[in-house]
PDB file of C-alpha atoms in Angstrom:
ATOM      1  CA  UNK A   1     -48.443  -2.967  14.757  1.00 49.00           C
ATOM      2  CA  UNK A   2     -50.279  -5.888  13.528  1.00 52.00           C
ATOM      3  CA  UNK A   3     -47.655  -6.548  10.823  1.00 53.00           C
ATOM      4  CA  UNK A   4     -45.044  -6.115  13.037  1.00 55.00           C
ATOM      5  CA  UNK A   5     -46.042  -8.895  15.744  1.00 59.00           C
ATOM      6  CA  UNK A   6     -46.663 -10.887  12.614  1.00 60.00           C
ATOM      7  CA  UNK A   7     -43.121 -10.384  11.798  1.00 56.00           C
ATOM      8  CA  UNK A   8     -41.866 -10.900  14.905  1.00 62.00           C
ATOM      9  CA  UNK A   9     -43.687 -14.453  15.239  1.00 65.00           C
ATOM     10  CA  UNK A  10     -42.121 -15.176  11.901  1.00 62.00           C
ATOM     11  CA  UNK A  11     -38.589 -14.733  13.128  1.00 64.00           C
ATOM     12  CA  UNK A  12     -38.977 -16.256  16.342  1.00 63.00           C
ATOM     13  CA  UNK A  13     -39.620 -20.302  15.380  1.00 66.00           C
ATOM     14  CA  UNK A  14     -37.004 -19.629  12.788  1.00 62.00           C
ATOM     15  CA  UNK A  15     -34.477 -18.383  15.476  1.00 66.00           C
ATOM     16  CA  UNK A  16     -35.152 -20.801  17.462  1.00 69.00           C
ATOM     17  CA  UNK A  17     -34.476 -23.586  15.138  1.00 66.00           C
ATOM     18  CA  UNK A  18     -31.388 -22.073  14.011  1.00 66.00           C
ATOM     19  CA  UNK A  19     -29.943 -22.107  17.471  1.00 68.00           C
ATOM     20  CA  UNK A  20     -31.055 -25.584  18.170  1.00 73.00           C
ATOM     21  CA  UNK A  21     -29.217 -26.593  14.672  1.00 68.00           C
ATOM     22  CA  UNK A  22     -25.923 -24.510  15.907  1.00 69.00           C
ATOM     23  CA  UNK A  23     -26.173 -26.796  19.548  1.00 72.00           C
ATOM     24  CA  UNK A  24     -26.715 -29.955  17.632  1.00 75.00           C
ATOM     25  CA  UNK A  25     -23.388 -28.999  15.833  1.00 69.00           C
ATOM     26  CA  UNK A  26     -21.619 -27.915  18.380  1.00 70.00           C
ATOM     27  CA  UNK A  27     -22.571 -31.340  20.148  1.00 72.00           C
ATOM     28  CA  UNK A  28     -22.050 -33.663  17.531  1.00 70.00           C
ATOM     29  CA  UNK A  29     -18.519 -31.895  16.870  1.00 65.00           C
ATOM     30  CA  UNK A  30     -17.314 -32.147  20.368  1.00 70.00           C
ATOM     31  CA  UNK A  31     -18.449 -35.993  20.742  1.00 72.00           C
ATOM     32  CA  UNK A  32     -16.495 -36.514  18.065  1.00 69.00           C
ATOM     33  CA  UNK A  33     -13.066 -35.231  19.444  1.00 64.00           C
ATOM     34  CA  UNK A  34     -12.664 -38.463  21.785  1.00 69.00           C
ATOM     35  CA  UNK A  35     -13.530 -40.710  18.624  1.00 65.00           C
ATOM     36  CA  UNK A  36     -10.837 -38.536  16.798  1.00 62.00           C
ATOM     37  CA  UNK A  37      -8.406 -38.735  19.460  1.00 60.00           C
ATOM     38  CA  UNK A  38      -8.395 -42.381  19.702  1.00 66.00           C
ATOM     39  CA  UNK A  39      -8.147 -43.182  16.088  1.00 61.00           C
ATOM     40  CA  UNK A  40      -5.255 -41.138  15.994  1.00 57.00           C
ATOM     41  CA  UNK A  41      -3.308 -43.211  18.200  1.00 60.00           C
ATOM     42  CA  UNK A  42      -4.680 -46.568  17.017  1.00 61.00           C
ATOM     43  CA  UNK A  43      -3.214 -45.679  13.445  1.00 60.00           C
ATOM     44  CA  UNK A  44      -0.210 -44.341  14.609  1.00 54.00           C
ATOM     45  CA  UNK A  45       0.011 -40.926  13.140  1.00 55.00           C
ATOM     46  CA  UNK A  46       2.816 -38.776  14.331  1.00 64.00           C
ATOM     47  CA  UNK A  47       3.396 -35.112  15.163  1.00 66.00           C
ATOM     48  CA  UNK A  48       4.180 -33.590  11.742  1.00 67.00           C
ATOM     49  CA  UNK A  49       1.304 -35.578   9.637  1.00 71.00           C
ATOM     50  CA  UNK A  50      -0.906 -34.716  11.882  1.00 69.00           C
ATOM     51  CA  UNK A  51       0.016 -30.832  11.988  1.00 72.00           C
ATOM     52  CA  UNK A  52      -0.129 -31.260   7.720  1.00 73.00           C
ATOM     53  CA  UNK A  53      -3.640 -32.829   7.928  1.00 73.00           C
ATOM     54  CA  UNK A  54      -4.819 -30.208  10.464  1.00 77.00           C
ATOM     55  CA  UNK A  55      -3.297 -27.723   8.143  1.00 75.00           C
ATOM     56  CA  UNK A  56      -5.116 -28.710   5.277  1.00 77.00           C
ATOM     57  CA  UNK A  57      -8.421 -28.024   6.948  1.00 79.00           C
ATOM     58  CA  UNK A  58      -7.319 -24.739   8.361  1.00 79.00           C
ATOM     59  CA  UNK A  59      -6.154 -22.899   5.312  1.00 79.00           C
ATOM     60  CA  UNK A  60      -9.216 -22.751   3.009  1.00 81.00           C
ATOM     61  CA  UNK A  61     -10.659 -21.368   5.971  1.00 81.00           C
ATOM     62  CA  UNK A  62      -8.323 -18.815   6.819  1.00 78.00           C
ATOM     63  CA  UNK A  63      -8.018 -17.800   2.585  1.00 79.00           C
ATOM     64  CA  UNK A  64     -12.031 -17.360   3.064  1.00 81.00           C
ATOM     65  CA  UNK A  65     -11.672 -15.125   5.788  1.00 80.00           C
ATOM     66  CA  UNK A  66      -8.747 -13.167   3.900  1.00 77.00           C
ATOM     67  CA  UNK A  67     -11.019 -12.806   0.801  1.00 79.00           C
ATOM     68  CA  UNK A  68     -14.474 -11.935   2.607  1.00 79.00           C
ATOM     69  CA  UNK A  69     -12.244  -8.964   4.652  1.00 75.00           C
ATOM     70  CA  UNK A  70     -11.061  -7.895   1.150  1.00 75.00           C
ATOM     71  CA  UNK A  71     -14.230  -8.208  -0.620  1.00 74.00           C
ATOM     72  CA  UNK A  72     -15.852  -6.220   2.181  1.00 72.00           C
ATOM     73  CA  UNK A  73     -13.922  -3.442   2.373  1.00 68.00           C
ATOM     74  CA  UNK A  74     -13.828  -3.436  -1.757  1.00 67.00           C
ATOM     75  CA  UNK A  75     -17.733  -3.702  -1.671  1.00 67.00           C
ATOM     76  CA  UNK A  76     -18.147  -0.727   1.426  1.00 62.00           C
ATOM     77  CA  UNK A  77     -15.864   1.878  -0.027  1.00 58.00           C
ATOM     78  CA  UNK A  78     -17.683   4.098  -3.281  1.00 59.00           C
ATOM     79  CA  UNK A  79     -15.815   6.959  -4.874  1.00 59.00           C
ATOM     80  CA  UNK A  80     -18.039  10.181  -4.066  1.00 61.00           C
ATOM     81  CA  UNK A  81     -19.064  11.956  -6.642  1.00 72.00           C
ATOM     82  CA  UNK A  82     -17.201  15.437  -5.960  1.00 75.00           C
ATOM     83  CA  UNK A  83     -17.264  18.601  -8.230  1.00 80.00           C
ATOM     84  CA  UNK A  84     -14.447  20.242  -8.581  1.00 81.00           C
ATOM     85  CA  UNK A  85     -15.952  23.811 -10.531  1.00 85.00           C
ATOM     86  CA  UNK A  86     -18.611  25.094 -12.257  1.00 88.00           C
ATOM     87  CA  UNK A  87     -19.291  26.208 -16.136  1.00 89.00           C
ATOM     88  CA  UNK A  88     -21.928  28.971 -16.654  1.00 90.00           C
ATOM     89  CA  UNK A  89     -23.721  29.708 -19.728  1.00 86.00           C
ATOM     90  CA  UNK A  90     -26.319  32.055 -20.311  1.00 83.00           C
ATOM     91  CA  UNK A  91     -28.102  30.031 -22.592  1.00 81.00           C
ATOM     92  CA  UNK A  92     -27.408  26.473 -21.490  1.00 84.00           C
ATOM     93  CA  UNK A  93     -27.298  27.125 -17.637  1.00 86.00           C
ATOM     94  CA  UNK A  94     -24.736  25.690 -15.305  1.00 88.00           C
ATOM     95  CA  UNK A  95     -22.636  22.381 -15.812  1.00 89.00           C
ATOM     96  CA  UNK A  96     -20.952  20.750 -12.686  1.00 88.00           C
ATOM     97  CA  UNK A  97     -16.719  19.593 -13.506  1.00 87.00           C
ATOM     98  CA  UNK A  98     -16.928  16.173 -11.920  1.00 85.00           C
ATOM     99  CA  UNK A  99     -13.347  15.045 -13.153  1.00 84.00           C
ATOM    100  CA  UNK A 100      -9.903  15.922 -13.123  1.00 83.00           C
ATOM    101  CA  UNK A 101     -10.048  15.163 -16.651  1.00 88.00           C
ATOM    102  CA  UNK A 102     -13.165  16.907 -18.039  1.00 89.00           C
ATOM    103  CA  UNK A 103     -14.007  16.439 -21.654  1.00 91.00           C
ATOM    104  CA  UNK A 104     -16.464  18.776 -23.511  1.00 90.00           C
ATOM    105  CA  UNK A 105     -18.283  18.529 -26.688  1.00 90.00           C
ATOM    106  CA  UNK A 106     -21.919  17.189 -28.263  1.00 89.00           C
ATOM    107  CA  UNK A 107     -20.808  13.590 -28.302  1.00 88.00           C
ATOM    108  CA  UNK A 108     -22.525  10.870 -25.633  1.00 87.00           C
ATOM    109  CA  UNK A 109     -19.519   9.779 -24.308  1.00 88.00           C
ATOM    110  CA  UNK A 110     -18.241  13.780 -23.328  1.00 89.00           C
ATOM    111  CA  UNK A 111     -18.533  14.733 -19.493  1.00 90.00           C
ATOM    112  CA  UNK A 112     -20.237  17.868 -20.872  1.00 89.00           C
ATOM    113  CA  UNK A 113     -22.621  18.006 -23.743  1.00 89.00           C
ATOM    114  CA  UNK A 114     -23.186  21.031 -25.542  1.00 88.00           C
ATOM    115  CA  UNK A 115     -25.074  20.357 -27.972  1.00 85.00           C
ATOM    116  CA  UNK A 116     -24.756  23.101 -30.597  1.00 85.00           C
ATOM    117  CA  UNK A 117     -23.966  22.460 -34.434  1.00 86.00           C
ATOM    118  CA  UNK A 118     -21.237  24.299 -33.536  1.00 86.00           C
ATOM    119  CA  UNK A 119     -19.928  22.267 -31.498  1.00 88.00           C
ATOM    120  CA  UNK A 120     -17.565  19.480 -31.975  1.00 88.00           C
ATOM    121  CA  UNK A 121     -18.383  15.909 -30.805  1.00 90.00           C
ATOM    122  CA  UNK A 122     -15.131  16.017 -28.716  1.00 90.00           C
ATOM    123  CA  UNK A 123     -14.165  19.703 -29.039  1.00 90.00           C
ATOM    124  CA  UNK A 124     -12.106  20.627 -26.084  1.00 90.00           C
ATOM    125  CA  UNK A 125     -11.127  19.489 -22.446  1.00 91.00           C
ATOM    126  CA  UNK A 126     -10.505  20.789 -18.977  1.00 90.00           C
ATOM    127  CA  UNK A 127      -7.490  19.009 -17.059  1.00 89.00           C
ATOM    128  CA  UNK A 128      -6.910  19.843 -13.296  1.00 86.00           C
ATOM    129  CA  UNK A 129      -3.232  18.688 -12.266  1.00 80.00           C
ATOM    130  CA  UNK A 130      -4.696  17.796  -8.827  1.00 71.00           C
ATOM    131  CA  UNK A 131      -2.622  21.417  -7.567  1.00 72.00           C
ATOM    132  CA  UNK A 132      -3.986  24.657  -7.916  1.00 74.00           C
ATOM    133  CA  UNK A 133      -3.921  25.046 -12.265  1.00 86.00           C
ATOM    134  CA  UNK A 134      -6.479  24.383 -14.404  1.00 90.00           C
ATOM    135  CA  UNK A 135      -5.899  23.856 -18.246  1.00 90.00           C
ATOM    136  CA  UNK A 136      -8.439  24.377 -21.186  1.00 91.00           C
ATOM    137  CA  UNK A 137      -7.016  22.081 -24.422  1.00 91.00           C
ATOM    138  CA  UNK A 138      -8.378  22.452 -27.827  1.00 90.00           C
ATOM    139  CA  UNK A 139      -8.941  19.112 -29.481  1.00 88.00           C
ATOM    140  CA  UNK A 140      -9.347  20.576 -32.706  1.00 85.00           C
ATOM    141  CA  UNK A 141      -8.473  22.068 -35.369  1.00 82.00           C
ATOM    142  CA  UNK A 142     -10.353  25.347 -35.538  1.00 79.00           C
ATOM    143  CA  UNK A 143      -9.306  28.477 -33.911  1.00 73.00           C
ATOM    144  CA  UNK A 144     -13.118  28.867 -32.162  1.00 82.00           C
ATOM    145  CA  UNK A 145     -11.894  28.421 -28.211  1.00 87.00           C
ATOM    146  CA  UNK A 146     -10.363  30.779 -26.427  1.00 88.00           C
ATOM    147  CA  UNK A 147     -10.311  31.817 -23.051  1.00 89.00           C
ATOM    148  CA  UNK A 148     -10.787  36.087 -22.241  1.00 90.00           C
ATOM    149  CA  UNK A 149     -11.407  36.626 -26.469  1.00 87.00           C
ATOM    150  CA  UNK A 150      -8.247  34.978 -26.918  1.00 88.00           C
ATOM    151  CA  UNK A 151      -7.733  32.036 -29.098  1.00 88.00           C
ATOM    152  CA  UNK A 152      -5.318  29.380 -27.976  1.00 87.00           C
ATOM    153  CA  UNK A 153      -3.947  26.721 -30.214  1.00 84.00           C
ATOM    154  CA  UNK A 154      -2.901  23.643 -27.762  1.00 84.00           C
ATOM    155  CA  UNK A 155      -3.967  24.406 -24.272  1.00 87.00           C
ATOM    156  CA  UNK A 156      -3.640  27.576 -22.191  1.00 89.00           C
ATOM    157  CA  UNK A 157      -3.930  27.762 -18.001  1.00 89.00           C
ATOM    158  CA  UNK A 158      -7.022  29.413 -16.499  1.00 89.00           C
ATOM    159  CA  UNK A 159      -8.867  30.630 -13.464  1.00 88.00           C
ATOM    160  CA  UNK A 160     -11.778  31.072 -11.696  1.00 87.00           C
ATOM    161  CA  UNK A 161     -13.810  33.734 -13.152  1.00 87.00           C
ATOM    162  CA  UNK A 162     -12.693  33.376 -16.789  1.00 90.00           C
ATOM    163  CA  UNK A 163     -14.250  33.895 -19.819  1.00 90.00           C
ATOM    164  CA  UNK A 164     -14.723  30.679 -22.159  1.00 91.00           C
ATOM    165  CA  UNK A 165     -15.396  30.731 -25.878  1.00 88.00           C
ATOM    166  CA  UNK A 166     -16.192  27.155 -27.206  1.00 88.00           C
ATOM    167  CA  UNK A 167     -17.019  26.965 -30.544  1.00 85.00           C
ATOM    168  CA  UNK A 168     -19.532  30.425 -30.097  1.00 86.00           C
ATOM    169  CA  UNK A 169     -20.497  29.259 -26.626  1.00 87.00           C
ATOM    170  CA  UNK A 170     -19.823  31.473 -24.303  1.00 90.00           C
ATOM    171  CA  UNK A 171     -19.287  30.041 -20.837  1.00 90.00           C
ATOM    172  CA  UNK A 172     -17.704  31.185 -17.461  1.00 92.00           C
ATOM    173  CA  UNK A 173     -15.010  28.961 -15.588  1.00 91.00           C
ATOM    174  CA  UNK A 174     -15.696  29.105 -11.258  1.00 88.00           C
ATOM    175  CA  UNK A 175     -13.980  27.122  -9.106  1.00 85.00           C
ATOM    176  CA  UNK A 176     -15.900  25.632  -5.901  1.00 79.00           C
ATOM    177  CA  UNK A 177     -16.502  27.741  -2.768  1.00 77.00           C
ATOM    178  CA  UNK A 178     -13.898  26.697   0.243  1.00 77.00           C
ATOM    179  CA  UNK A 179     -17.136  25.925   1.623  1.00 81.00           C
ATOM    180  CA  UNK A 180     -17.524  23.156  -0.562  1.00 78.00           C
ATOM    181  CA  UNK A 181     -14.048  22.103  -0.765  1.00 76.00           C
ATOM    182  CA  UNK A 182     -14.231  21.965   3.022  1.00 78.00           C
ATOM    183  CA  UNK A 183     -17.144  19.811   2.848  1.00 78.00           C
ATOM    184  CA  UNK A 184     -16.033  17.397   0.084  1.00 72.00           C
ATOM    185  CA  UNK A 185     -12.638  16.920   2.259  1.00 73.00           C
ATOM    186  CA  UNK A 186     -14.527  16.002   5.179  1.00 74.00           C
ATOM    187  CA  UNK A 187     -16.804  13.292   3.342  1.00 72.00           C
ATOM    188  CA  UNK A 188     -13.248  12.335   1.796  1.00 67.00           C
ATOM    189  CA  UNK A 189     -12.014  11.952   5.796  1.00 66.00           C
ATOM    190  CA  UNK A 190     -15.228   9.921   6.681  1.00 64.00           C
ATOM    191  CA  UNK A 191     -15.146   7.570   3.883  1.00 60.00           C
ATOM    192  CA  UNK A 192     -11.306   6.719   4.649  1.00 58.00           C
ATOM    193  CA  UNK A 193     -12.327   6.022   8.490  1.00 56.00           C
ATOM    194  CA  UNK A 194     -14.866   4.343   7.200  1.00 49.00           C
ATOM    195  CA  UNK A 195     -12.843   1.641   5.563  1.00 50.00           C
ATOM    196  CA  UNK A 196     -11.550  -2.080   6.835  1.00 51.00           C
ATOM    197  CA  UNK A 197      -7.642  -1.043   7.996  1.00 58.00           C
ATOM    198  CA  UNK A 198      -5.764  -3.507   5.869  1.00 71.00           C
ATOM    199  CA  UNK A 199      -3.766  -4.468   8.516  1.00 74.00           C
ATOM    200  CA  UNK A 200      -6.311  -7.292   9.390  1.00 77.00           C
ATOM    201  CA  UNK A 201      -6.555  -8.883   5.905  1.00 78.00           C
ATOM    202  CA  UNK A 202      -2.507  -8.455   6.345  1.00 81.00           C
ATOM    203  CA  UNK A 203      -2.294 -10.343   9.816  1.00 82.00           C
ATOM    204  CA  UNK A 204      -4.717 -13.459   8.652  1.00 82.00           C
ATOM    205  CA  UNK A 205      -2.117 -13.543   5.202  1.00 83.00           C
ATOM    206  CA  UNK A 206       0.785 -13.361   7.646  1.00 85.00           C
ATOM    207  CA  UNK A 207      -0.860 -16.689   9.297  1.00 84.00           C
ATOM    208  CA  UNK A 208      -1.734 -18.293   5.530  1.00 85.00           C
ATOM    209  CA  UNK A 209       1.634 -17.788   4.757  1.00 83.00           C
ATOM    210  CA  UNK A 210       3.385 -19.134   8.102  1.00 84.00           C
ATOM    211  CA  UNK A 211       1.125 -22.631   7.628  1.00 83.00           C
ATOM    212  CA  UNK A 212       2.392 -22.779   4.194  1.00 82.00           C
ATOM    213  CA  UNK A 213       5.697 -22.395   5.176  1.00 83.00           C
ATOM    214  CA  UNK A 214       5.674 -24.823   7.888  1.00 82.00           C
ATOM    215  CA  UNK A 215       3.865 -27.285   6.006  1.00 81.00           C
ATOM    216  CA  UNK A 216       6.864 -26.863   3.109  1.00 81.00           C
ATOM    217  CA  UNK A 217       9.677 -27.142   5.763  1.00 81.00           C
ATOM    218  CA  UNK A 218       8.187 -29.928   6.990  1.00 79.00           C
ATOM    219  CA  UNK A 219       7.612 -32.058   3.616  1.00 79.00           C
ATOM    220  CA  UNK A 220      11.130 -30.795   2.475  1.00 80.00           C
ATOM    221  CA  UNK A 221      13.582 -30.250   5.371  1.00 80.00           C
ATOM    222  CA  UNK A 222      16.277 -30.150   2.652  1.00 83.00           C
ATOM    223  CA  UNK A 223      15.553 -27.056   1.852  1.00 82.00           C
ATOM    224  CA  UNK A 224      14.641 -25.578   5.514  1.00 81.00           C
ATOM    225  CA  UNK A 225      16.913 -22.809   5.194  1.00 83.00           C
ATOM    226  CA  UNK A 226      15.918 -21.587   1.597  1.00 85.00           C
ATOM    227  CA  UNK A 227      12.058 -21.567   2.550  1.00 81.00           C
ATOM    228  CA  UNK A 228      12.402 -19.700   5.786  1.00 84.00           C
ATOM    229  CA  UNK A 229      14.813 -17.188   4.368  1.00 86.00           C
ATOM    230  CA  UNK A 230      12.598 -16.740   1.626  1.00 84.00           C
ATOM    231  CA  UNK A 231       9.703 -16.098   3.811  1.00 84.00           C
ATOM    232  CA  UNK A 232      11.481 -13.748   5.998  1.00 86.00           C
ATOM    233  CA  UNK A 233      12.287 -11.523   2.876  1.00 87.00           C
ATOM    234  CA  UNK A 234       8.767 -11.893   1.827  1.00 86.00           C
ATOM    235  CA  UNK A 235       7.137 -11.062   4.621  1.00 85.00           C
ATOM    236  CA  UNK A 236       9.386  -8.438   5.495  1.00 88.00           C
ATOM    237  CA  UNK A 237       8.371  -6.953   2.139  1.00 87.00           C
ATOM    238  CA  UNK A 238       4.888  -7.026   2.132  1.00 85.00           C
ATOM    239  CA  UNK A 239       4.391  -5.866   5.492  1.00 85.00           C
ATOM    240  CA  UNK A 240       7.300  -2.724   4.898  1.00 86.00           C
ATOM    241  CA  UNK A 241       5.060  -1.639   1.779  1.00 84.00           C
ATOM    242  CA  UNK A 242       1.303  -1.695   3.634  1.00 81.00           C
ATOM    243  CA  UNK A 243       2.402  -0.116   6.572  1.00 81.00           C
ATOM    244  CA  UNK A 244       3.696   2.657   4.506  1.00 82.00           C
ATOM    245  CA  UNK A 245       0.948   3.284   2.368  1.00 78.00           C
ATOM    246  CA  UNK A 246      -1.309   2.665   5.280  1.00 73.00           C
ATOM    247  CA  UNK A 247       0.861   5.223   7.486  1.00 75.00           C
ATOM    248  CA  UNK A 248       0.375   7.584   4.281  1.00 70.00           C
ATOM    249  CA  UNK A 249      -3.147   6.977   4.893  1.00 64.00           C
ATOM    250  CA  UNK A 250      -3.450   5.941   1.669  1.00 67.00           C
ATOM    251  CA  UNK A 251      -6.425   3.809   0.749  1.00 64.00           C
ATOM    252  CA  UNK A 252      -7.826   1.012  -1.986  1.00 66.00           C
ATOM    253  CA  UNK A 253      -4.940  -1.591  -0.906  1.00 71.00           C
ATOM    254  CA  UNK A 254      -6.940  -4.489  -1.546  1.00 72.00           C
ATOM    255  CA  UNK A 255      -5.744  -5.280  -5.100  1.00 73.00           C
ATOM    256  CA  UNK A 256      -2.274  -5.230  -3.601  1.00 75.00           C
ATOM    257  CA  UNK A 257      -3.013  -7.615  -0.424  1.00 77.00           C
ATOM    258  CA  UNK A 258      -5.118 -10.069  -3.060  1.00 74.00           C
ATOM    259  CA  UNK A 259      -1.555  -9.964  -5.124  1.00 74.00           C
ATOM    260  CA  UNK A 260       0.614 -10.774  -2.077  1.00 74.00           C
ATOM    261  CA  UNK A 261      -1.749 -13.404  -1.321  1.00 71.00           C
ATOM    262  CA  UNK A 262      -1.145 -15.361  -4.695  1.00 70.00           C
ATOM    263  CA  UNK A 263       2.604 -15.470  -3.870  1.00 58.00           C
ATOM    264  CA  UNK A 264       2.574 -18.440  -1.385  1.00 52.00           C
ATOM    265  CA  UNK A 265       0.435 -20.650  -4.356  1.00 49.00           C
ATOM    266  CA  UNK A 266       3.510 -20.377  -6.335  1.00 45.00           C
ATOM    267  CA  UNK A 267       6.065 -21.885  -3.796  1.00 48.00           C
ATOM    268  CA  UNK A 268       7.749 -25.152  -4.837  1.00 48.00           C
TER     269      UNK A 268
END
């Protein structure tokens, strides 16, 4: 309790001077609007430099705000670890398939290591096709894997409950329990809630991108027409692709926002 009133005293001064810094601000700022304000009309400035200069100040903002949502949701979402089966061995034990793509052999960089003499350093792999079929391919060239005492020269499908040879390692192939599946597909369905909806890093680059535009038509009425068709198309674009993915509740659109986002920077 002791350290936690000792805490508390800690914060407290510094919270306080915080918010007395933020009033200061907020003070000094509005002061200054009726200094602003009057300059403005002593120098003369009309309508559309004055929506440019206010424009200038309001789009680093708004491309901080589009990153930080980005970044965020990049930063919040991890890829589970999820096992997709099981390989039993009665001398090595059990090995968890982590990946679609499961490579096995003695070698540091295989998902599995076996290490027998026997054994190659990459010596065979397991491939899922994300369906219902699982494949065991021999990467080499000896006739030592085979799947129920037979050998198989390329790849052969398998199934739960099979018997694996691997270079005189015997080894059973089990698929996960629906238990587990049913699990793993609900951490899957939390994770995906779980994430910043693009749509919000989409709205603030619909907003970047109308500035821009405004900003161009305004420097450049000659070309009015051009740049607002051109944004049209654009926009219409970007927003048709994220709200099908996003409908498709697909997920991980981030690289694709930060890619629309670049677009404007390379407008005449």
């Amino acid at each position: 309790m002791d350290k936690f009133g000792d805490l508390i005293n800690w914060i407290l001064p510094r919270l306080s001077w915080a918010a007395e810094a933020l009033g200061q601000l907020a003070g000094n700022l509005l002061r200054s609007i009726p200094y602003a304000v009057s300059w403005l009309f002593q120098n003369h400035i009309g309508i559309a430099e004055f929506y440019c200069q206010m424009v200038r100040w309001v789009m680093p903002i708004l491309a901080l705000m589009i990153l930080t949502s980005i970044l965020r949701s990049m930063i919040r979402v991890k890829n589970p670890k999820e096992r997709w089966g099981y390989l039993y061995s009665p001398e090595l034990g059990r090995f968890p398939v982590t990946h679609w793509e499961t490579l096995i052999g003695k070698g540091r960089n295989c998902d599995i290591i076996v290490p027998f003499m026997t054994i190659s350093k990459v010596h065979c792999a397991l491939i899922f096709d994300g369906v219902k079929k699982w494949r065991l391919h021999n990467l080499t060239d000896r006739a030592d894997v085979s799947v129920n005492g037979v050998s198989i020269d390329g790849y052969r499908e398998i199934e739960s409950g099979d018997s694996l040879t691997i270079g005189g390692v015997n080894m059973e192939f089990q698929t996960i329990s629906q238990k587990e599946a049913a699990v793993q597909e609900q951490r899957r369905a939390f994770l995906s809630q779980s994430t910043i909806a693009p749509l919000v890093s989409t709205c603030l680059l619909t907003v970047f991108q109308m500035l821009t535009v405004s900003s161009l038509i305004i420097n450049r009425p000659e070309h009015s027409g051009t740049i607002a068709t051109s944004f049209l198309i654009f926009t219409a674009v970007m927003w048709g692709y994220i709200l099908f993915n996003y409908l498709g509740s697909k997920t991980g659109l981030e690289p694709e926002i930060l890619a629309f986002s670049c677009v404007p920077s390379a407008w005449p």
